[in-house]
Amino acid sequence: MPPPTFLIIGATGTQGSAVVSALLRTAGASPIQILAVTRNPSSTKAKSLAASDPRVKLLSGDPSSPEALFQSAAVQINGIFCVTVHGPPGAEEKQAQSLVDASLAHGVQHFVFTSADRGGDVLSESNPTPVAHIASKHRIETYIKQKTAGTPLRWTFLRPVTFMDNLTPDFAGKGFAAMWRQVGTKPIQLVAARDIGYFGAVALLQPEKYAGRRIGIAGDELSYEQACCVFRETMGVEMPSTFCAVGSVLKVAMRDIGAMFAWFEKAGYGVDIAAARKQNPDLQDFATWLKESSGFRDMGKK
Ligand SMILES: NC(=O)c1ccc[n+]([C@@H]2O[C@H](COP(=O)([O-])OP(=O)(O)OC[C@H]3O[C@@H](n4cnc5c(N)ncnc54)[C@H](OP(=O)(O)O)[C@@H]3O)[C@@H](O)[C@H]2O)c1
């Protein structure tokens, strides 16, 4: 019997690579096969993914042409991890919908879609939010529910909040910090990509337990000032940031990101962090992420 086979979209990216790592960790010695989708198998990230474990095989192709992916996979795929990337209006919906349709046509049993929290478990069902890239995920969830009803294809929705991993030591990370600073005293919820990986992996490995579930994922909730204190305490240096004006420019240049930060100020996420931690006691808070997983982990350690 062939091992359970999982197709991971965005495998070289933040969430997909975390799912691959968590699958390898969680499956232990169990035989599994991971088909890691990339448009560029010769990239450094793709090569290091392929070298990480013999159970990982690169699948070259574009996620927006899923039929071609199924043809080159040439094996029965049991579960799919689907991430969508931002694009023009309707692009995210197109990416996910064509993958759902192809999954139905090819007898996939479980579709794990990484979405976004929209104010907690209950509100997320009915609240698209005014943020375009979050609203598109609400529409994708609706499509998945409608399209798979009465079919053997089951689904799990992961609903993460803002990634701690946005805080990088480079200019992009400083820009993120500047936008966070402008939210003021209101805390925002944060999650480590590593922990999205955990939930993606356990959902794929245990479809009978996770099918039909929506999982809000957050590991901490901090205002900018609180985050600065945690950073100082943990790393012994100041959290890198830049001028608020840079945050303002970024929010104008990236209108949807601007809308998201405005939503953080007025409403924002509502994940039950204690409930998420009950499901995964290893969920990282900001300090743990800084020490164990962040790009800052080797600097200024106490
Ligand atoms: N950042 C946050 O705080 C946050 C919070 C909640 C939800 N989200 C959501 O997370 C999603 C992005 O996930 P991610 O950060 O894991 O993705 P990512 O790392 O940006 O990208 C994943 C992979 O997709 C491929 N890719 C990039 N651009 C593409 C394009 N235009 N067309 C096709 N493939 C492309 C790349 O792989 P190859 O080059 O190898 O093909 C990349 O490694 C977004 O929908 C966002 O809304 C983000």
Tab-separated table of C-alpha atoms and ligand atoms in Angstrom, residues 9-17 37-41 43 45-46 61-64 81 83-87 92 95 114-117 133-134 136-137 159-166 176 191 196 256 260 264 269, ligand 1:
chain	number	residue	atom	x	y	z
A	9	ILE	CA	1.086	24.313	-1.985
A	10	GLY	CA	3.486	27.169	-1.171
A	11	ALA	CA	5.963	24.615	0.204
A	12	THR	CA	8.931	26.987	-0.131
A	13	GLY	CA	7.043	29.762	1.674
A	14	THR	CA	6.319	30.722	5.256
A	15	GLN	CA	3.339	28.484	6.013
A	16	GLY	CA	3.969	25.671	3.536
A	17	SER	CA	7.545	25.085	4.713
A	37	VAL	CA	4.935	22.347	-4.949
A	38	THR	CA	7.242	25.032	-6.305
A	39	ARG	CA	7.410	27.034	-9.511
A	40	ASN	CA	11.190	27.029	-9.291
A	41	PRO	CA	12.790	23.724	-8.216
A	43	SER	CA	15.758	27.938	-6.010
A	45	LYS	CA	14.669	27.183	-0.722
A	46	ALA	CA	13.390	24.413	-2.981
A	61	GLY	CA	4.465	23.597	-11.343
A	62	ASP	CA	2.216	26.572	-10.810
A	63	PRO	CA	-0.477	26.242	-8.143
A	64	SER	CA	-2.870	28.100	-10.444
A	81	PHE	CA	-2.487	21.950	2.143
A	83	VAL	CA	-2.259	28.533	0.783
A	84	THR	CA	-3.246	31.418	-1.472
A	85	VAL	CA	-1.017	34.361	-2.335
A	86	HIS	CA	-2.184	37.949	-2.780
A	87	GLY	CA	-2.899	39.261	-6.267
A	92	GLU	CA	-6.881	34.228	-4.330
A	95	GLN	CA	-6.181	29.817	-6.936
A	114	THR	CA	-5.127	28.159	5.553
A	115	SER	CA	-7.476	31.119	5.880
A	116	ALA	CA	-7.437	33.940	8.473
A	117	ASP	CA	-9.261	34.664	11.710
A	133	HIS	CA	-7.246	39.674	1.414
A	134	ILE	CA	-9.144	38.503	4.494
A	136	SER	CA	-11.274	36.710	-0.088
A	137	LYS	CA	-10.527	33.927	2.397
A	159	ARG	CA	-7.463	30.587	10.824
A	160	PRO	CA	-4.169	32.168	11.824
A	161	VAL	CA	-3.648	35.761	12.924
A	162	THR	CA	-0.684	38.058	12.142
A	163	PHE	CA	2.574	36.165	11.780
A	164	MET	CA	5.337	36.884	14.302
A	165	ASP	CA	7.562	35.976	11.347
A	166	ASN	CA	6.728	39.362	9.764
A	176	PHE	CA	6.131	45.998	10.001
A	191	VAL	CA	1.178	33.532	15.770
A	196	ILE	CA	0.449	27.021	11.793
A	256	ASP	CA	-4.909	46.426	1.660
A	260	MET	CA	-5.810	45.654	7.760
A	264	PHE	CA	-6.762	46.086	13.910
A	269	TYR	CA	-8.773	39.222	15.624
B	1	LIG	N1	1.764	37.543	6.980
B	1	LIG	C1	0.774	37.468	7.850
B	1	LIG	O1	0.839	38.020	8.955
B	1	LIG	C2	-0.462	36.672	7.513
B	1	LIG	C3	-1.434	36.431	8.499
B	1	LIG	C4	-2.563	35.661	8.179
B	1	LIG	C5	-2.714	35.179	6.891
B	1	LIG	N2	-1.764	35.459	5.952
B	1	LIG	C6	-1.948	34.949	4.585
B	1	LIG	O2	-0.911	34.060	4.256
B	1	LIG	C7	-0.879	33.950	2.816
B	1	LIG	C8	0.543	33.847	2.347
B	1	LIG	O3	1.130	32.724	2.972
B	1	LIG	P1	2.705	32.574	3.064
B	1	LIG	O4	3.264	33.780	3.755
B	1	LIG	O5	2.979	31.240	3.617
B	1	LIG	O6	3.106	32.655	1.538
B	1	LIG	P2	4.513	33.074	0.920
B	1	LIG	O7	5.597	32.580	1.780
B	1	LIG	O8	4.478	34.533	0.584
B	1	LIG	O9	4.457	32.326	-0.483
B	1	LIG	C9	4.343	30.924	-0.556
B	1	LIG	C10	4.938	30.437	-1.859
B	1	LIG	O10	4.073	30.732	-2.942
B	1	LIG	C11	4.840	30.864	-4.130
B	1	LIG	N3	4.409	32.122	-4.756
B	1	LIG	C12	4.765	33.376	-4.424
B	1	LIG	N4	4.152	34.275	-5.236
B	1	LIG	C13	3.400	33.555	-6.091
B	1	LIG	C14	2.536	33.890	-7.167
B	1	LIG	N5	2.332	35.165	-7.507
B	1	LIG	N6	1.911	32.890	-7.830
B	1	LIG	C15	2.113	31.612	-7.496
B	1	LIG	N7	2.923	31.231	-6.483
B	1	LIG	C16	3.551	32.189	-5.790
B	1	LIG	C17	6.317	30.877	-3.749
B	1	LIG	O11	6.841	29.582	-4.037
B	1	LIG	P3	7.733	29.260	-5.349
B	1	LIG	O12	8.411	30.523	-5.755
B	1	LIG	O13	8.676	28.214	-4.837
B	1	LIG	O14	6.761	28.740	-6.338
B	1	LIG	C18	6.256	31.075	-2.226
B	1	LIG	O15	7.314	30.436	-1.549
B	1	LIG	C19	-1.595	35.165	2.265
B	1	LIG	O16	-2.804	34.771	1.692
B	1	LIG	C20	-1.861	36.013	3.527
B	1	LIG	O17	-3.054	36.764	3.440
B	1	LIG	C21	-0.644	36.167	6.218
